[in-house]
């Protein structure tokens, strides 16, 4: 719970991550560069009380997540977002199979989502219904399972059928453009960079591992492709393909990252009633680029209303301790009533992910959506 001006807000963080980017799991220089870029972004965006040291940031597990999110972060429930990146990490960066094990002892405080790669072949959808039921998945993240810069094609017919089966099995929420990115996708609004300059690639001759580890990195069965890895941009997707997919699956609820598309393009998708927006990127940018991110938040509120916007911190890139308070204050400054603020901070996500919370909070979110 979070208290503000005498009001109590139940907080559901719709974007948190647990990952293993440690040196033992990196499959090559690209994996090292990806983690270093993420840590660079963290140090710029989350400086108080102090940024996490590199060794703590590289591997974020149950203990750190529980302390930072549920302990100090005012968060009551959270949604784990997966990201495999099989070409960069030996055992995967943030695989959903690990998330299921992580969530089990926490008594329902973590909601688990699965991972689907639109660029893969249709064989990845085999056994999808059994997977949803076995791990109690509430949704899927559409992400590249191999490399972050891969552009996603959303027009595949097998993907449409797979998402429909997932919704029937109980995983009816689909995340697109939601995940830990060191560099926003091409075409993202300028404020999505949040003033974080690119971290330069490691100069030649300063690789972390010695030359005898070439061409196969010690501890990895994957070949090293390049010694001097360049920063990896995030992938993107075609908004037209998304519009067609969302219109074809009206019972599926799509959750888009607020920085994954230009703000005008994103707001036009509000015409589809099953499209929602996760505010992580714009809330983080409010710290450093309020002059640009503020109008973007205003536009999203006008287009989607408080009933289709969700709070997310992006932990561990940004810890929720301060972001929760900043988000509530920003929404109240824009004239939102406490019930509408509660909808954004937790009730909307509770309704989407079927999270059991006090009935008054869920009804408040439904009322906000109706308006």
GROMACS .gro file of C-alpha atoms in nm:
model
  371
    1UNK     CA    1   0.000   0.000   0.000
    2UNK     CA    2   0.104   0.358  -0.065
    3UNK     CA    3  -0.033   0.659   0.126
    4UNK     CA    4  -0.077   1.001  -0.037
    5UNK     CA    5  -0.278   1.292   0.105
    6UNK     CA    6  -0.468   1.055   0.332
    7UNK     CA    7  -0.560   0.816   0.048
    8UNK     CA    8  -0.442   0.453   0.041
    9UNK     CA    9  -0.346   0.304  -0.294
   10UNK     CA   10  -0.293  -0.064  -0.363
   11UNK     CA   11  -0.005  -0.092  -0.613
   12UNK     CA   12   0.027  -0.358  -0.883
   13UNK     CA   13   0.357  -0.322  -1.067
   14UNK     CA   14   0.293  -0.455  -1.419
   15UNK     CA   15   0.659  -0.468  -1.523
   16UNK     CA   16   0.930  -0.621  -1.307
   17UNK     CA   17   1.216  -0.848  -1.404
   18UNK     CA   18   1.442  -1.108  -1.253
   19UNK     CA   19   1.742  -1.200  -1.464
   20UNK     CA   20   2.085  -1.360  -1.479
   21UNK     CA   21   2.330  -1.156  -1.683
   22UNK     CA   22   2.635  -1.266  -1.484
   23UNK     CA   23   2.962  -1.341  -1.662
   24UNK     CA   24   2.910  -1.718  -1.628
   25UNK     CA   25   2.586  -1.690  -1.826
   26UNK     CA   26   2.706  -1.452  -2.100
   27UNK     CA   27   2.749  -1.631  -2.430
   28UNK     CA   28   2.985  -1.375  -2.582
   29UNK     CA   29   3.071  -1.007  -2.610
   30UNK     CA   30   2.718  -0.915  -2.717
   31UNK     CA   31   2.583  -1.051  -2.389
   32UNK     CA   32   2.841  -0.856  -2.190
   33UNK     CA   33   2.761  -0.539  -2.385
   34UNK     CA   34   2.387  -0.583  -2.331
   35UNK     CA   35   2.425  -0.611  -1.952
   36UNK     CA   36   2.673  -0.323  -1.942
   37UNK     CA   37   2.431  -0.102  -2.138
   38UNK     CA   38   2.146  -0.194  -1.903
   39UNK     CA   39   2.360  -0.108  -1.600
   40UNK     CA   40   2.463   0.220  -1.760
   41UNK     CA   41   2.097   0.306  -1.810
   42UNK     CA   42   2.021   0.208  -1.449
   43UNK     CA   43   2.297   0.434  -1.312
   44UNK     CA   44   2.158   0.732  -1.504
   45UNK     CA   45   1.791   0.673  -1.419
   46UNK     CA   46   1.802   0.540  -1.062
   47UNK     CA   47   2.072   0.733  -0.877
   48UNK     CA   48   1.901   0.763  -0.536
   49UNK     CA   49   1.967   0.645  -0.278
   50UNK     CA   50   2.245   0.486  -0.483
   51UNK     CA   51   2.265   0.280  -0.802
   52UNK     CA   52   2.304  -0.093  -0.764
   53UNK     CA   53   2.665  -0.214  -0.801
   54UNK     CA   54   2.737  -0.403  -1.120
   55UNK     CA   55   2.763  -0.742  -0.947
   56UNK     CA   56   2.421  -0.699  -0.781
   57UNK     CA   57   2.262  -0.567  -1.098
   58UNK     CA   58   2.392  -0.849  -1.319
   59UNK     CA   59   2.196  -1.115  -1.133
   60UNK     CA   60   1.862  -1.021  -0.977
   61UNK     CA   61   1.686  -1.307  -0.801
   62UNK     CA   62   1.417  -1.366  -0.542
   63UNK     CA   63   1.591  -1.204  -0.246
   64UNK     CA   64   1.663  -0.871  -0.419
   65UNK     CA   65   1.324  -0.860  -0.590
   66UNK     CA   66   1.130  -0.920  -0.269
   67UNK     CA   67   1.330  -0.657  -0.079
   68UNK     CA   68   1.328  -0.383  -0.346
   69UNK     CA   69   0.976  -0.434  -0.483
   70UNK     CA   70   0.763  -0.570  -0.199
   71UNK     CA   71   0.974  -0.446   0.092
   72UNK     CA   72   1.075  -0.088   0.016
   73UNK     CA   73   0.880  -0.036  -0.304
   74UNK     CA   74   0.518  -0.006  -0.177
   75UNK     CA   75   0.417  -0.278  -0.427
   76UNK     CA   76   0.151  -0.535  -0.330
   77UNK     CA   77   0.156  -0.752  -0.645
   78UNK     CA   78   0.387  -0.759  -0.947
   79UNK     CA   79   0.396  -0.906  -1.298
   80UNK     CA   80   0.718  -1.077  -1.411
   81UNK     CA   81   0.811  -1.007  -1.773
   82UNK     CA   82   1.039  -1.261  -1.947
   83UNK     CA   83   1.319  -1.214  -2.202
   84UNK     CA   84   1.521  -1.513  -2.323
   85UNK     CA   85   1.790  -1.378  -2.563
   86UNK     CA   86   1.928  -1.724  -2.631
   87UNK     CA   87   2.212  -1.601  -2.854
   88UNK     CA   88   2.343  -1.367  -2.584
   89UNK     CA   89   2.304  -1.584  -2.273
   90UNK     CA   90   2.375  -1.954  -2.226
   91UNK     CA   91   2.073  -2.034  -2.007
   92UNK     CA   92   1.865  -1.737  -2.112
   93UNK     CA   93   1.862  -1.388  -1.966
   94UNK     CA   94   1.520  -1.392  -1.800
   95UNK     CA   95   1.340  -1.714  -1.904
   96UNK     CA   96   0.980  -1.773  -1.803
   97UNK     CA   97   1.064  -2.124  -1.673
   98UNK     CA   98   1.281  -1.965  -1.403
   99UNK     CA   99   1.001  -1.720  -1.323
  100UNK     CA  100   0.760  -2.003  -1.246
  101UNK     CA  101   1.004  -2.140  -0.988
  102UNK     CA  102   1.060  -1.791  -0.849
  103UNK     CA  103   0.690  -1.718  -0.804
  104UNK     CA  104   0.591  -2.047  -0.643
  105UNK     CA  105   0.707  -1.978  -0.284
  106UNK     CA  106   0.574  -1.618  -0.280
  107UNK     CA  107   0.210  -1.707  -0.237
  108UNK     CA  108   0.064  -1.542  -0.547
  109UNK     CA  109   0.240  -1.207  -0.511
  110UNK     CA  110   0.408  -1.258  -0.850
  111UNK     CA  111   0.213  -1.306  -1.172
  112UNK     CA  112   0.400  -1.510  -1.434
  113UNK     CA  113   0.384  -1.454  -1.809
  114UNK     CA  114   0.525  -1.666  -2.090
  115UNK     CA  115   0.740  -1.578  -2.388
  116UNK     CA  116   0.655  -1.615  -2.757
  117UNK     CA  117   0.881  -1.520  -3.046
  118UNK     CA  118   0.685  -1.399  -3.353
  119UNK     CA  119   0.995  -1.460  -3.563
  120UNK     CA  120   1.013  -1.831  -3.480
  121UNK     CA  121   0.829  -2.106  -3.664
  122UNK     CA  122   0.493  -2.241  -3.557
  123UNK     CA  123   0.650  -2.532  -3.367
  124UNK     CA  124   0.708  -2.301  -3.066
  125UNK     CA  125   0.331  -2.295  -3.008
  126UNK     CA  126   0.306  -2.672  -2.957
  127UNK     CA  127   0.195  -2.765  -2.610
  128UNK     CA  128   0.099  -2.403  -2.541
  129UNK     CA  129  -0.225  -2.487  -2.358
  130UNK     CA  130  -0.048  -2.735  -2.130
  131UNK     CA  131   0.225  -2.478  -2.064
  132UNK     CA  132  -0.029  -2.213  -1.962
  133UNK     CA  133  -0.201  -2.449  -1.720
  134UNK     CA  134   0.117  -2.600  -1.576
  135UNK     CA  135   0.280  -2.264  -1.489
  136UNK     CA  136  -0.046  -2.070  -1.429
  137UNK     CA  137   0.048  -1.815  -1.695
  138UNK     CA  138  -0.171  -1.505  -1.715
  139UNK     CA  139  -0.031  -1.375  -2.042
  140UNK     CA  140   0.249  -1.376  -2.300
  141UNK     CA  141   0.525  -1.136  -2.394
  142UNK     CA  142   0.593  -1.114  -2.767
  143UNK     CA  143   0.970  -1.071  -2.780
  144UNK     CA  144   1.259  -1.197  -2.985
  145UNK     CA  145   1.387  -1.506  -2.811
  146UNK     CA  146   1.737  -1.475  -2.959
  147UNK     CA  147   1.855  -1.116  -3.011
  148UNK     CA  148   1.701  -0.785  -2.895
  149UNK     CA  149   1.746  -0.599  -3.224
  150UNK     CA  150   1.528  -0.839  -3.425
  151UNK     CA  151   1.221  -0.671  -3.573
  152UNK     CA  152   0.901  -0.859  -3.489
  153UNK     CA  153   0.653  -0.964  -3.755
  154UNK     CA  154   0.301  -0.979  -3.611
  155UNK     CA  155   0.118  -1.091  -3.925
  156UNK     CA  156   0.192  -1.464  -3.899
  157UNK     CA  157  -0.131  -1.666  -3.899
  158UNK     CA  158   0.008  -1.921  -3.652
  159UNK     CA  159   0.070  -1.642  -3.401
  160UNK     CA  160  -0.293  -1.536  -3.418
  161UNK     CA  161  -0.409  -1.893  -3.354
  162UNK     CA  162  -0.160  -1.939  -3.071
  163UNK     CA  163  -0.275  -1.625  -2.892
  164UNK     CA  164  -0.638  -1.731  -2.928
  165UNK     CA  165  -0.556  -2.070  -2.773
  166UNK     CA  166  -0.365  -1.900  -2.495
  167UNK     CA  167  -0.662  -1.677  -2.415
  168UNK     CA  168  -0.894  -1.979  -2.399
  169UNK     CA  169  -0.650  -2.150  -2.160
  170UNK     CA  170  -0.633  -1.847  -1.929
  171UNK     CA  171  -0.342  -1.640  -2.063
  172UNK     CA  172  -0.542  -1.358  -2.217
  173UNK     CA  173  -0.295  -1.069  -2.184
  174UNK     CA  174  -0.031  -1.003  -2.453
  175UNK     CA  175   0.264  -0.767  -2.394
  176UNK     CA  176   0.432  -0.598  -2.689
  177UNK     CA  177   0.713  -0.348  -2.656
  178UNK     CA  178   0.741  -0.429  -2.285
  179UNK     CA  179   1.076  -0.546  -2.154
  180UNK     CA  180   1.421  -0.446  -2.032
  181UNK     CA  181   1.578  -0.249  -2.317
  182UNK     CA  182   1.913  -0.074  -2.309
  183UNK     CA  183   1.821   0.126  -2.621
  184UNK     CA  184   1.466   0.221  -2.729
  185UNK     CA  185   1.345   0.078  -3.062
  186UNK     CA  186   1.379   0.273  -3.387
  187UNK     CA  187   1.100   0.527  -3.419
  188UNK     CA  188   1.044   0.556  -3.044
  189UNK     CA  189   0.976   0.910  -2.918
  190UNK     CA  190   1.279   1.113  -2.811
  191UNK     CA  191   1.171   1.118  -2.446
  192UNK     CA  192   1.184   0.736  -2.438
  193UNK     CA  193   1.564   0.766  -2.426
  194UNK     CA  194   1.518   0.960  -2.098
  195UNK     CA  195   1.840   1.149  -2.164
  196UNK     CA  196   2.056   0.836  -2.138
  197UNK     CA  197   2.354   0.867  -2.374
  198UNK     CA  198   2.477   0.557  -2.552
  199UNK     CA  199   2.752   0.375  -2.372
  200UNK     CA  200   3.049   0.332  -2.607
  201UNK     CA  201   3.154  -0.017  -2.708
  202UNK     CA  202   3.448  -0.169  -2.521
  203UNK     CA  203   3.770  -0.058  -2.695
  204UNK     CA  204   3.976  -0.316  -2.878
  205UNK     CA  205   4.210  -0.511  -2.655
  206UNK     CA  206   3.996  -0.468  -2.340
  207UNK     CA  207   3.776  -0.777  -2.361
  208UNK     CA  208   3.689  -0.923  -2.022
  209UNK     CA  209   3.800  -1.274  -2.117
  210UNK     CA  210   4.148  -1.376  -2.239
  211UNK     CA  211   4.241  -1.468  -2.593
  212UNK     CA  212   4.266  -1.839  -2.509
  213UNK     CA  213   3.887  -1.841  -2.456
  214UNK     CA  214   3.834  -1.781  -2.831
  215UNK     CA  215   3.654  -1.898  -3.036
  216UNK     CA  216   3.440  -2.058  -2.763
  217UNK     CA  217   3.383  -1.867  -2.442
  218UNK     CA  218   3.472  -2.055  -2.125
  219UNK     CA  219   3.153  -2.200  -1.978
  220UNK     CA  220   2.957  -2.161  -2.302
  221UNK     CA  221   2.893  -2.387  -2.598
  222UNK     CA  222   2.811  -2.091  -2.824
  223UNK     CA  223   3.074  -1.944  -3.058
  224UNK     CA  224   3.193  -1.592  -3.000
  225UNK     CA  225   3.082  -1.388  -3.303
  226UNK     CA  226   3.266  -1.062  -3.249
  227UNK     CA  227   3.516  -0.945  -2.992
  228UNK     CA  228   3.414  -0.579  -2.997
  229UNK     CA  229   3.037  -0.581  -2.959
  230UNK     CA  230   2.844  -0.268  -3.047
  231UNK     CA  231   2.541  -0.150  -2.850
  232UNK     CA  232   2.234  -0.353  -2.944
  233UNK     CA  233   1.921  -0.152  -3.027
  234UNK     CA  234   1.579  -0.285  -2.936
  235UNK     CA  235   1.364  -0.438  -3.207
  236UNK     CA  236   1.040  -0.287  -3.326
  237UNK     CA  237   0.712  -0.381  -3.493
  238UNK     CA  238   0.466  -0.243  -3.745
  239UNK     CA  239   0.172  -0.062  -3.586
  240UNK     CA  240  -0.048  -0.162  -3.881
  241UNK     CA  241   0.019  -0.530  -3.817
  242UNK     CA  242  -0.060  -0.479  -3.450
  243UNK     CA  243  -0.388  -0.306  -3.539
  244UNK     CA  244  -0.492  -0.601  -3.754
  245UNK     CA  245  -0.391  -0.852  -3.486
  246UNK     CA  246  -0.577  -0.670  -3.208
  247UNK     CA  247  -0.891  -0.632  -3.422
  248UNK     CA  248  -0.886  -1.005  -3.504
  249UNK     CA  249  -0.858  -1.104  -3.134
  250UNK     CA  250  -1.108  -0.884  -2.946
  251UNK     CA  251  -1.102  -1.106  -2.635
  252UNK     CA  252  -0.724  -1.077  -2.597
  253UNK     CA  253  -0.600  -0.775  -2.401
  254UNK     CA  254  -0.290  -0.615  -2.554
  255UNK     CA  255  -0.054  -0.416  -2.330
  256UNK     CA  256   0.190  -0.188  -2.513
  257UNK     CA  257   0.491  -0.009  -2.370
  258UNK     CA  258   0.440   0.367  -2.371
  259UNK     CA  259   0.773   0.422  -2.546
  260UNK     CA  260   0.751   0.149  -2.809
  261UNK     CA  261   0.582   0.371  -3.073
  262UNK     CA  262   0.563   0.743  -3.145
  263UNK     CA  263   0.307   0.895  -2.909
  264UNK     CA  264   0.067   0.996  -3.189
  265UNK     CA  265   0.070   0.646  -3.340
  266UNK     CA  266   0.021   0.488  -2.999
  267UNK     CA  267  -0.274   0.713  -2.914
  268UNK     CA  268  -0.450   0.628  -3.240
  269UNK     CA  269  -0.453   0.264  -3.129
  270UNK     CA  270  -0.687   0.368  -2.847
  271UNK     CA  271  -0.971   0.321  -3.096
  272UNK     CA  272  -0.930  -0.052  -3.028
  273UNK     CA  273  -1.094  -0.120  -2.693
  274UNK     CA  274  -0.864  -0.416  -2.614
  275UNK     CA  275  -0.542  -0.210  -2.632
  276UNK     CA  276  -0.389  -0.088  -2.303
  277UNK     CA  277  -0.069   0.102  -2.230
  278UNK     CA  278   0.197   0.035  -1.967
  279UNK     CA  279   0.332   0.370  -1.847
  280UNK     CA  280   0.681   0.256  -1.740
  281UNK     CA  281   0.879   0.445  -2.004
  282UNK     CA  282   0.693   0.775  -1.973
  283UNK     CA  283   0.699   0.767  -1.591
  284UNK     CA  284   1.074   0.705  -1.589
  285UNK     CA  285   1.126   0.987  -1.842
  286UNK     CA  286   0.930   1.227  -1.620
  287UNK     CA  287   1.236   1.241  -1.392
  288UNK     CA  288   1.472   1.372  -1.657
  289UNK     CA  289   1.257   1.502  -1.946
  290UNK     CA  290   0.935   1.623  -1.783
  291UNK     CA  291   0.893   1.890  -2.052
  292UNK     CA  292   0.855   1.621  -2.319
  293UNK     CA  293   0.725   1.325  -2.119
  294UNK     CA  294   0.458   1.531  -1.942
  295UNK     CA  295   0.266   1.617  -2.262
  296UNK     CA  296   0.303   1.253  -2.372
  297UNK     CA  297   0.138   1.137  -2.049
  298UNK     CA  298  -0.138   1.395  -2.100
  299UNK     CA  299  -0.198   1.263  -2.452
  300UNK     CA  300  -0.220   0.902  -2.330
  301UNK     CA  301  -0.464   0.999  -2.055
  302UNK     CA  302  -0.681   1.180  -2.309
  303UNK     CA  303  -0.672   0.891  -2.559
  304UNK     CA  304  -0.699   0.586  -2.333
  305UNK     CA  305  -0.847   0.734  -2.017
  306UNK     CA  306  -0.738   0.617  -1.672
  307UNK     CA  307  -0.915   0.285  -1.728
  308UNK     CA  308  -0.663   0.148  -1.979
  309UNK     CA  309  -0.333   0.270  -1.836
  310UNK     CA  310  -0.111   0.058  -1.608
  311UNK     CA  311   0.166   0.145  -1.367
  312UNK     CA  312   0.502  -0.028  -1.410
  313UNK     CA  313   0.849   0.043  -1.273
  314UNK     CA  314   1.070  -0.167  -1.503
  315UNK     CA  315   1.260  -0.296  -1.196
  316UNK     CA  316   1.556  -0.335  -1.162
  317UNK     CA  317   1.629  -0.063  -1.421
  318UNK     CA  318   1.436   0.166  -1.187
  319UNK     CA  319   1.336   0.064  -0.835
  320UNK     CA  320   0.973   0.137  -0.751
  321UNK     CA  321   1.036   0.303  -0.413
  322UNK     CA  322   1.041   0.658  -0.555
  323UNK     CA  323   0.857   0.592  -0.879
  324UNK     CA  324   0.533   0.495  -0.703
  325UNK     CA  325   0.516   0.828  -0.522
  326UNK     CA  326   0.615   1.022  -0.832
  327UNK     CA  327   0.349   0.845  -1.040
  328UNK     CA  328   0.071   0.914  -0.788
  329UNK     CA  329   0.177   1.280  -0.760
  330UNK     CA  330   0.188   1.322  -1.140
  331UNK     CA  331  -0.159   1.175  -1.182
  332UNK     CA  332  -0.307   1.384  -0.900
  333UNK     CA  333  -0.150   1.699  -1.045
  334UNK     CA  334  -0.343   1.629  -1.364
  335UNK     CA  335  -0.671   1.643  -1.178
  336UNK     CA  336  -0.746   1.271  -1.155
  337UNK     CA  337  -0.973   1.164  -0.871
  338UNK     CA  338  -0.842   0.909  -0.618
  339UNK     CA  339  -1.050   0.635  -0.781
  340UNK     CA  340  -0.893   0.704  -1.120
  341UNK     CA  341  -0.546   0.712  -0.969
  342UNK     CA  342  -0.619   0.377  -0.802
  343UNK     CA  343  -0.724   0.238  -1.139
  344UNK     CA  344  -0.388   0.327  -1.294
  345UNK     CA  345  -0.179   0.222  -0.995
  346UNK     CA  346  -0.335  -0.119  -0.943
  347UNK     CA  347  -0.701  -0.184  -1.020
  348UNK     CA  348  -0.661  -0.202  -1.399
  349UNK     CA  349  -0.377  -0.453  -1.375
  350UNK     CA  350  -0.567  -0.653  -1.113
  351UNK     CA  351  -0.858  -0.686  -1.351
  352UNK     CA  352  -0.642  -0.783  -1.650
  353UNK     CA  353  -0.433  -1.042  -1.466
  354UNK     CA  354  -0.713  -1.176  -1.242
  355UNK     CA  355  -0.530  -1.075  -0.926
  356UNK     CA  356  -0.746  -1.111  -0.612
  357UNK     CA  357  -0.768  -0.771  -0.444
  358UNK     CA  358  -1.040  -0.594  -0.243
  359UNK     CA  359  -1.351  -0.568  -0.457
  360UNK     CA  360  -1.382  -0.190  -0.419
  361UNK     CA  361  -1.048  -0.142  -0.596
  362UNK     CA  362  -1.140  -0.358  -0.894
  363UNK     CA  363  -1.479  -0.191  -0.924
  364UNK     CA  364  -1.303   0.146  -0.920
  365UNK     CA  365  -1.087   0.038  -1.212
  366UNK     CA  366  -1.389  -0.089  -1.403
  367UNK     CA  367  -1.569   0.241  -1.342
  368UNK     CA  368  -1.268   0.429  -1.478
  369UNK     CA  369  -1.267   0.211  -1.789
  370UNK     CA  370  -1.637   0.279  -1.839
  371UNK     CA  371  -1.575   0.654  -1.837
   0.00000   0.00000   0.00000
